[in-house]
XYZ file of C-alpha atoms in Angstrom:
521
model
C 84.643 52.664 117.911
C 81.544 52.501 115.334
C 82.256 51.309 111.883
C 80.416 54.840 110.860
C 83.130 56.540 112.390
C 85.426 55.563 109.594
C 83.913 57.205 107.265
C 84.935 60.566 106.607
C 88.896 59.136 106.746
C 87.508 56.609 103.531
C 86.009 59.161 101.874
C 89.116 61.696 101.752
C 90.654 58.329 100.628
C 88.136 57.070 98.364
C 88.531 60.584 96.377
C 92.063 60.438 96.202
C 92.694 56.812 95.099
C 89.721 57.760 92.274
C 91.650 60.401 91.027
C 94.906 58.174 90.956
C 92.845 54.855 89.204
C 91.360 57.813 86.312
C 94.277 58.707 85.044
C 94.694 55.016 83.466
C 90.801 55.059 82.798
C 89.374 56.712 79.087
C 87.242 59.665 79.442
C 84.012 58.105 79.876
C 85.138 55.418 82.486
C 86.452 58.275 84.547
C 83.495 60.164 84.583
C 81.359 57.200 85.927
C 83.941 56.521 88.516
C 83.801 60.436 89.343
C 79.975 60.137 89.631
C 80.158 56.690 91.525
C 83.107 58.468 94.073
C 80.975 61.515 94.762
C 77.888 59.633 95.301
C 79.359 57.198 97.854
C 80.986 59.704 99.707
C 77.965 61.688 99.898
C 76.300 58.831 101.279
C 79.032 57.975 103.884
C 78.623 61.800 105.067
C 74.932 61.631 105.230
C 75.514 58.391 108.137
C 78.288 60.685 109.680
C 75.783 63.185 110.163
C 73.441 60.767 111.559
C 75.790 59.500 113.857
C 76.642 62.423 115.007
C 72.376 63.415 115.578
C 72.308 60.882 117.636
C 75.112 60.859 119.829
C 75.121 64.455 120.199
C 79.005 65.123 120.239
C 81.729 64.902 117.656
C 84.462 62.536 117.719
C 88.228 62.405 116.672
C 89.826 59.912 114.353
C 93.161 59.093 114.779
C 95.084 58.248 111.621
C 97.491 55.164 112.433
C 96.490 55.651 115.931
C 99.012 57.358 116.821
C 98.695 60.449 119.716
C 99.440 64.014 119.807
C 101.296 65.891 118.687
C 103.073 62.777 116.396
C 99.399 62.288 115.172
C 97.168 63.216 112.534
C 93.764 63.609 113.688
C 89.932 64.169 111.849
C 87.569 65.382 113.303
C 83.715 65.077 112.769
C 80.219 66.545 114.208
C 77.101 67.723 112.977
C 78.426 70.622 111.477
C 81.334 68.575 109.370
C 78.672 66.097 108.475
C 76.277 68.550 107.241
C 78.750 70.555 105.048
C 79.898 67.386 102.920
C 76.529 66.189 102.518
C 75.946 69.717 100.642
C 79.132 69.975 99.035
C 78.498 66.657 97.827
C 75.115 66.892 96.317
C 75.754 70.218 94.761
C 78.841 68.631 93.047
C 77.485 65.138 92.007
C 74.861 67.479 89.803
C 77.184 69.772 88.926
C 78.887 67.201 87.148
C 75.814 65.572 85.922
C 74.332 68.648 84.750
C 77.829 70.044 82.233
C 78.428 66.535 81.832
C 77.061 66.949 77.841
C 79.447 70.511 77.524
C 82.320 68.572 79.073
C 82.695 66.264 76.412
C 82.256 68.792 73.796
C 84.385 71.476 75.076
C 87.312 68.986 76.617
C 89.713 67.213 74.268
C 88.248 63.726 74.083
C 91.660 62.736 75.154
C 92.060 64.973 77.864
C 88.970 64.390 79.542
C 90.068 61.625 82.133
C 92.312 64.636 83.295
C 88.863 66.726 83.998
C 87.695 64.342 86.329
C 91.187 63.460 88.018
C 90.542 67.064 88.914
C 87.196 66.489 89.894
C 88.488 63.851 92.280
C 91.401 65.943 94.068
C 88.429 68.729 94.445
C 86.375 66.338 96.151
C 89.520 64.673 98.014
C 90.329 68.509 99.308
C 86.921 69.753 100.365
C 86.566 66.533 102.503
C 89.874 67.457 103.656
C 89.090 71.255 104.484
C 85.908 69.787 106.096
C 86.970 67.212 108.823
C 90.977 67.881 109.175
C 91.879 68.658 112.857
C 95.149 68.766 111.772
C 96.525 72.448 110.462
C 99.518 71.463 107.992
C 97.549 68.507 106.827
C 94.708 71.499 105.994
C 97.916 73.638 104.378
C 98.131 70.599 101.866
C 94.744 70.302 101.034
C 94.629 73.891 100.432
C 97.383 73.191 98.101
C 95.541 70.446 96.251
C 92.694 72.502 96.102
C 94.466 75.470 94.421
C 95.685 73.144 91.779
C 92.899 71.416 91.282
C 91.030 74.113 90.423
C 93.749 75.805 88.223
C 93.169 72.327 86.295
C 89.207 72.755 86.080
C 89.827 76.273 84.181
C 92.335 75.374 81.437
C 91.285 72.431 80.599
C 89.193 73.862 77.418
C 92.941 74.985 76.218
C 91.276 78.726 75.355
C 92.828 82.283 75.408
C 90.271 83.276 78.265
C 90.636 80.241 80.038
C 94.447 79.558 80.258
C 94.975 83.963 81.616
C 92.135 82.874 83.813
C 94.103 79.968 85.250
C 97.313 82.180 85.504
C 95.388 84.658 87.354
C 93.551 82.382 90.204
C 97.147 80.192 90.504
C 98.685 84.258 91.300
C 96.036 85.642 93.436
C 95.626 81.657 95.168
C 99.458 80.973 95.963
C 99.327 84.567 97.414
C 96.783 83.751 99.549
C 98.378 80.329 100.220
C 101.731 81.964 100.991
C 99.907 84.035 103.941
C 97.913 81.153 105.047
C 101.283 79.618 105.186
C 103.343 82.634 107.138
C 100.341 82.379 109.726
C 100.071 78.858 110.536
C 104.824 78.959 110.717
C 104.119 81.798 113.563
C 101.559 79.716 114.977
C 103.145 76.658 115.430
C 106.499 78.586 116.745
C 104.288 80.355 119.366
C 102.275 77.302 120.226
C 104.565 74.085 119.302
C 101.530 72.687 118.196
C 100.031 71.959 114.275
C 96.460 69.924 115.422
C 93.714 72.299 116.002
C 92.921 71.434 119.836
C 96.594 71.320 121.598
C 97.121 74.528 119.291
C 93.922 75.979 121.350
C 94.803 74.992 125.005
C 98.640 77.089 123.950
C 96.694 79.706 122.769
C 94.550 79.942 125.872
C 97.981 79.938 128.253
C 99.535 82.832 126.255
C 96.517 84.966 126.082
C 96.119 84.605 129.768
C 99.496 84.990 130.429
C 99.467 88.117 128.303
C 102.544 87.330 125.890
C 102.962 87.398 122.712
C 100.096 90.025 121.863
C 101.776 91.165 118.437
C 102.693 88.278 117.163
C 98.990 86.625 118.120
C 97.516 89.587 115.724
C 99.905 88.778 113.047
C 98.756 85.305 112.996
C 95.702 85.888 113.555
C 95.789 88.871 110.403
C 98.029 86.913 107.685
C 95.547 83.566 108.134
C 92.269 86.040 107.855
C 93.574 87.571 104.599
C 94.705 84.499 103.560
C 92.639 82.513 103.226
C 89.690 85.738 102.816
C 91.870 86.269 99.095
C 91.162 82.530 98.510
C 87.465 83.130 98.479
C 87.867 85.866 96.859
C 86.658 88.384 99.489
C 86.401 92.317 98.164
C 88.856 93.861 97.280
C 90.718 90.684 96.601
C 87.923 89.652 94.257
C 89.631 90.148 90.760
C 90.193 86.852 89.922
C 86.609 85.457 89.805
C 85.013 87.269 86.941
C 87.079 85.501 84.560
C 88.039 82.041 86.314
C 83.722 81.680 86.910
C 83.277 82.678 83.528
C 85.126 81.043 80.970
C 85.378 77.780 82.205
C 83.233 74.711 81.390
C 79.892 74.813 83.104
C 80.439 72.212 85.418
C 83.948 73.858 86.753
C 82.127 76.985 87.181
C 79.619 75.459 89.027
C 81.764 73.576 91.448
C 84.468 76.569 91.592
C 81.582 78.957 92.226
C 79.522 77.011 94.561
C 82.134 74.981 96.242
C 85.812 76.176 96.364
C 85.421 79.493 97.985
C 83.440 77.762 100.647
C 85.918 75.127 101.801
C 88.234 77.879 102.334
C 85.417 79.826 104.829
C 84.720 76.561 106.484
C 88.711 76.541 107.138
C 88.698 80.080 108.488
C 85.400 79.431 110.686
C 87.164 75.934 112.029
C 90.598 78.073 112.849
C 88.518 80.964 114.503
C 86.478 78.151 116.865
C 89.074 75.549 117.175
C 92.239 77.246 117.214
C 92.471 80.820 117.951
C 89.416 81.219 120.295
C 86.292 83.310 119.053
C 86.204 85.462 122.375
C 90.079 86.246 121.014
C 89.737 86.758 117.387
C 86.384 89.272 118.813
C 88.582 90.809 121.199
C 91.512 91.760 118.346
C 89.148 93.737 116.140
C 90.220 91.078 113.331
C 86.753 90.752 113.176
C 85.543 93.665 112.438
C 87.695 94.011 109.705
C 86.030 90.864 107.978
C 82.472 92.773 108.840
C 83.373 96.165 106.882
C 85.139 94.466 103.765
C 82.197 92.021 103.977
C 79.866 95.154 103.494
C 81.929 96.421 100.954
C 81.773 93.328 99.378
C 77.463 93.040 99.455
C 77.905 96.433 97.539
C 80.334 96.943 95.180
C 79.728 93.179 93.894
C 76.140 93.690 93.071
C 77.401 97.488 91.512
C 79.878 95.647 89.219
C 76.813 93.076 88.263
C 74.795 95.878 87.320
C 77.693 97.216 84.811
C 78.439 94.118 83.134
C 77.228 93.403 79.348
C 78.338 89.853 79.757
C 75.843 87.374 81.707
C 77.868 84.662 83.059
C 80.236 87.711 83.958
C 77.319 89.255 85.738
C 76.472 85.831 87.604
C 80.106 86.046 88.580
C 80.217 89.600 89.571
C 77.110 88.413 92.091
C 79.069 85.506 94.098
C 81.526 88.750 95.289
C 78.500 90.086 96.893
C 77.250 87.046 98.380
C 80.494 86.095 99.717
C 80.307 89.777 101.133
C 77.545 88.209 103.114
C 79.038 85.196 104.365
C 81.982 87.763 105.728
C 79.498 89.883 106.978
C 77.251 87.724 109.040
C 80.932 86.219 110.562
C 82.317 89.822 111.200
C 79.196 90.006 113.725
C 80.842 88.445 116.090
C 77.947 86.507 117.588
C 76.727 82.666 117.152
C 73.710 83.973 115.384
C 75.777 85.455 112.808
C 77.677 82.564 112.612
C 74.923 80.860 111.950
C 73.678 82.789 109.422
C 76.887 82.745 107.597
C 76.836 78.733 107.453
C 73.301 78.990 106.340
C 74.287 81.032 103.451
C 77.375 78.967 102.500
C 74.804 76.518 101.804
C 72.700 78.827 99.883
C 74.621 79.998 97.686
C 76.634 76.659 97.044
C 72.827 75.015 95.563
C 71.639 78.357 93.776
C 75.147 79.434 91.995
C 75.516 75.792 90.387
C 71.677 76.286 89.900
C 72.695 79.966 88.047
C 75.667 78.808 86.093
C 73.936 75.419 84.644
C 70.611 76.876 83.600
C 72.638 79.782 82.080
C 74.335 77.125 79.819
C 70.692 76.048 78.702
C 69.807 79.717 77.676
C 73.276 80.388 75.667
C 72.968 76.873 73.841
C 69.389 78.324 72.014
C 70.595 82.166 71.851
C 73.316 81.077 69.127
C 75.953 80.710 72.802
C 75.934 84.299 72.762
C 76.019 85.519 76.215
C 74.878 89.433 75.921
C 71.367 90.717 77.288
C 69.959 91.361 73.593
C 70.787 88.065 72.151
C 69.096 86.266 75.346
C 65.820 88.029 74.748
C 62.598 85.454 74.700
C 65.332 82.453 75.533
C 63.156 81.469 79.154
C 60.879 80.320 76.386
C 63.244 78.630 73.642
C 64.654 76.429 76.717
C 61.779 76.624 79.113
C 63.698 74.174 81.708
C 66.486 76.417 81.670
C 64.301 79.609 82.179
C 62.432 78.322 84.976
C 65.687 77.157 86.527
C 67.380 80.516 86.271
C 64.673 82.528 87.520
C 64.508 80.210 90.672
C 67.900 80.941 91.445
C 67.775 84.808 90.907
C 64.404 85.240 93.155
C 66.372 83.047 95.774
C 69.300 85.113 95.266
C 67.023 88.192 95.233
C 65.663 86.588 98.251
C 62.156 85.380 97.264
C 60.054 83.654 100.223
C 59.951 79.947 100.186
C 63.608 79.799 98.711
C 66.376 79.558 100.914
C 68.267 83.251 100.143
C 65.129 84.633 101.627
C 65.889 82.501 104.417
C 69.398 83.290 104.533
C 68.536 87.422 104.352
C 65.971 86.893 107.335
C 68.478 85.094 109.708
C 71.006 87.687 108.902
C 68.252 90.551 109.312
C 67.690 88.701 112.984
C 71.438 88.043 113.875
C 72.244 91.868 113.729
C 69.835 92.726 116.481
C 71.755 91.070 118.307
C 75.194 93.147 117.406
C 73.970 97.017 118.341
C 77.241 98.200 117.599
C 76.163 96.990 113.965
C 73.005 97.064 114.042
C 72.270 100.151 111.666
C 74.708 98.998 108.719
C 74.213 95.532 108.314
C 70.274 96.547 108.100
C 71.162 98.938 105.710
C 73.981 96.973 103.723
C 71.070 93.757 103.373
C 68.324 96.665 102.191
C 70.867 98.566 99.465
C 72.198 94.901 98.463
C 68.699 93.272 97.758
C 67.563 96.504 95.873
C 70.996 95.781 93.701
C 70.036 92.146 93.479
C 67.188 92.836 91.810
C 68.154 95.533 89.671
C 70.329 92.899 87.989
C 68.920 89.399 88.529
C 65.407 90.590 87.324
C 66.322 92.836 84.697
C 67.989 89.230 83.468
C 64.593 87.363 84.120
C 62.300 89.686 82.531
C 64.754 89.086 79.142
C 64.359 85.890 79.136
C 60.470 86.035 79.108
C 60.328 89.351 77.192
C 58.436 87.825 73.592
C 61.251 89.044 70.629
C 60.267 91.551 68.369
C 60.131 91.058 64.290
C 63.690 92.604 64.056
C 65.463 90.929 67.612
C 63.399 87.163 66.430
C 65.138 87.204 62.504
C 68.360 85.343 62.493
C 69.077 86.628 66.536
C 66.761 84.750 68.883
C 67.531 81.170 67.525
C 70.593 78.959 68.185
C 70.297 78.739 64.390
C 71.861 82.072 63.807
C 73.843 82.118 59.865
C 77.102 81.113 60.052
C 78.529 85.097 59.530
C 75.753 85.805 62.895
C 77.963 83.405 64.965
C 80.506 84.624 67.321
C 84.290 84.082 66.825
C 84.862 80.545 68.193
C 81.470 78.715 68.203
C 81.119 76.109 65.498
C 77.738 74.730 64.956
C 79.291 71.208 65.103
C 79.707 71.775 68.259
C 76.280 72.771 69.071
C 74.780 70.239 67.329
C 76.635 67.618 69.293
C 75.793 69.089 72.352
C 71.976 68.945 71.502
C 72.365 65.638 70.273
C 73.423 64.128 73.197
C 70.549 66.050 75.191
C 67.977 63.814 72.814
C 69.751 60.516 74.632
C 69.005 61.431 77.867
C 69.184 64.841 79.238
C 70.952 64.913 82.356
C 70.978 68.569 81.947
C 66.964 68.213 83.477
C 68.255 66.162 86.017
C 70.198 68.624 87.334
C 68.190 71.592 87.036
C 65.257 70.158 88.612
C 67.344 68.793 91.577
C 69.033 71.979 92.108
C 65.459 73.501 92.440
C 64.200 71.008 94.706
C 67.758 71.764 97.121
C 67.080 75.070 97.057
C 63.259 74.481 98.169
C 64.367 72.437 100.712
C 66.700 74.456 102.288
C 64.115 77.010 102.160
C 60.793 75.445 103.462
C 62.679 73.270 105.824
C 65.398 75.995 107.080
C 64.380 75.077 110.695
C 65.894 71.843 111.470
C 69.020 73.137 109.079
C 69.225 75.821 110.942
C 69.293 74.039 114.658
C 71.804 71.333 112.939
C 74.331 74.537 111.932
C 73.809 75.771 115.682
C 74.209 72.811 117.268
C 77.782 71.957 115.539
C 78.856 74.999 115.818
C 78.420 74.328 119.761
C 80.543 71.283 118.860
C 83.357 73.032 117.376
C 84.449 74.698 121.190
């Protein structure tokens, strides 16, 4: 066995241990351990990955060597290697770029805790990412869920803590039928890793048994984990828990968590059920009409909202919508597409959320469409980086949601049956993009008049001006530390550059996403 084939089991490791060592570390100490973790890990996925390239096949990892079924087993491949090199990167700058809001808005003694969450987030998307085992998955999804509960309350806020309360609901919900499916499965199988769990599945469905109780399982793990990610209708959670948390917890929770639990689903579908059998139960086409529902009514309920970072929220229901959509095709091209987009809008949602912090900070942190008129110019950085994400979510060529919108555009001529409404849900759905990701853009760079510029259009709004809450302490700490060294810039530039990658260089992406999904069978 190659030393590189250790890797993903030390970096599920590395993340946990981090989390354990921060909690006897001071704020500061914790974050750089956070940062050091993240980037290390990222690195060991990127030699995965390579590994993988080259060999051309993925590989199993036996924990303590030990065999089925007593065993617990990783598994890695292109397609594993490629996700945690994205989920990495995207949080290693999420936390770089609220790093300056997280140690205003977080108790100073409380703020090791932020990035002992930060760690188990990490720890768990690894997990999500190259487990072959399915309980071992059930706990990650656990660690996740309360990880993420951690990243909203930490600020200790009205909004924040009913936010919390709400995602731990709707999450253990989910959990709890994630949990119901995978207790039938293992009684019908006998089996918890993913690829004994396939072969039983293959003997019963030729053998014929067990048909209702295969469409249970295969129902309770699809809603599941499909409230988890906060698929429509079981979207209510996210408006508040992506809005009222600290920028870099949005970011990550936004970008990230929803994601793992798709990957999960995707793995299950390949690995465990059998596509040809999850096709064959109409399960799928299930996830392909809520996923339409989703591209709509997401982008509708962006269009209503008077709060921005509500708004930004609103959109990630609609572009889960398309994730759900381009799996409920049914077909590796829409598979494909759906992976593609995961990655999408993982880079451009942090991208949203952490430029959006940039344009509240000079509009007085007000987060309404008036008080955010001519801020593109008061924080140029921030402009530029917000309007890159909204033409990519709009889907703008050379940035990857254009990319993402053409390969689903492609993948449904492929589907007939589906042909007609996915063309038309991607047409009505960009139109609705627009509508409310440029009406946002052309604020930002509309030049305030006499009236809007006195006292409105400057983060140094009078005292009486300022919103409930918002102290100018804290906002001049904040800009204080950006005069150190602004890792806010850092951020938003490399966010830019990930989404330009991913959408000038889509090919090879694109063939790497195909070729593990071959993998996964």
């Amino acid at each position: 066995m190659s030393f590189v084939q250790n890797f993903p089991f030390f970096s599920i490791i590395a993340a946990m241990f981090s989390g354990i060592l921060s909690s006897v570390l001071d704020g500061r100490k914790a974050r750089n351990l956070s940062l050091l973790v993240i980037a290390v890990t990222t690195g060991m996925s990127v030699m995965v990955l390579g590994f993988c390239m080259r060999t051309g096949e993925s590989y199993t990892y036996m924990m303590g060597h030990f065999p089925a079924p007593w065993g617990n087993e990783i598994r890695a491949g292109v397609l594993e290697g490629l996700t945690a090199v994205m989920f990495g990167l995207v949080m290693f700058f999420a936390v770089i770029g609220g790093m300056d809001h997280t140690a205003v808005d977080v108790e100073e003694s409380k703020q090791n805790l932020f990035y002992i969450m930060i760690d188990l987030m990490l720890s768990s998307l690894l997990a999500l990412i190259y487990t072959n085992d399915l309980f071992t998955a059930y706990v990650f999804v656990e660690i996740n869920t309360i990880a993420g509960c951690g990243l909203i309350m930490i600020r200790q806020v009205g909004r924040s803590l009913s936010s919390a309360i709400r995602y731990m609901i709707m999450s253990q919900l989910g959990s709890g039928l994630f949990l119901i499916g995978l207790s039938l499965l293992y009684d019908v199988t006998g089996h918890l890793l993913m690829s004994p769990a396939k072969e039983a599945v293959a003997v019963i469905e030729a053998a014929g048994l067990y048909a209702v109780p295969m469409l249970v399982i295969m129902a309770v793990i699809s809603v599941g984990l499909a409230i988890k990610s906060g698929l429509y209708p079981f979207h209510y959670w996210i408006p508040d828990t992506y809005g009222y948390a600290t920028p870099t917890a949005s970011a990550i929770l936004s970008g990230l968590v929803s994601k793992g639990y798709i990957f999960l689903l995707i793995k299950i579908f390949y690995r465990v059920l059998g596509q040809e059998n999850v096709i064959a139960s109409q399960m799928i086409n299930v996830l392909f009409v809520f996923g339409l529902a989703g591209m709509l009514m997401g982008s509708v309920h962006a269009i209503l909202e008077k709060d921005t970072r509500r708004m930004i929220a609103y959109s990630s229901v609609a572009q889960i919508g398309y994730i759900y959509m381009g799996i409920g095709l049914g077909t590796q091209a829409g598979m494909v597409a759906a992976v593609f987009h995961m990655f999408t809008h993982s880079a451009t949602k942090a991208l949203l959320f952490i430029s959006a912090v940039g344009l509240y900070e000079v509009s007085g942190d007000r987060k309404d469409y008036r008080s955010l008129i001519g801020a593109g110019y008061r924080n140029s950085l921030a402009g530029i980086g917000f309007a890159v994400g909204a033409l990519s979510m709009v889907g703008f060529p050379m940035l990857s949601g254009f990319i993402s919108k053409l390969l689903f555009a492609t993948s449904a001529l492929q589907s007939p049956h589906k042909m007609l409404p996915t063309v038309i849900a991607l047409a009505v759905s960009t139109v609705l993009n627009a509508v409310y990701f440029l009406r946002l853009v052309i604020t930002l760079y509309t030049i305030p008049s006499g009236e809007e510029n006195e006292g409105e259009s400057t983060s140094a709004l009078p005292e009486k001006q300022k919103p409930e809450g918002i102290k100018e302490s804290r906002e001049k700490q904040i800009v204080l530390k950006r005069q150190r060294f602004s890792k806010f810039r850092l951020a938003v530039v490399s966010y830019i550059l990930l989404n330009l990658v991913l959408g000038l260089y889509s090919q090879p992406i694109v063939a790497a996403i195909g070729k593990g999904l071959s993998m996964f069978d």
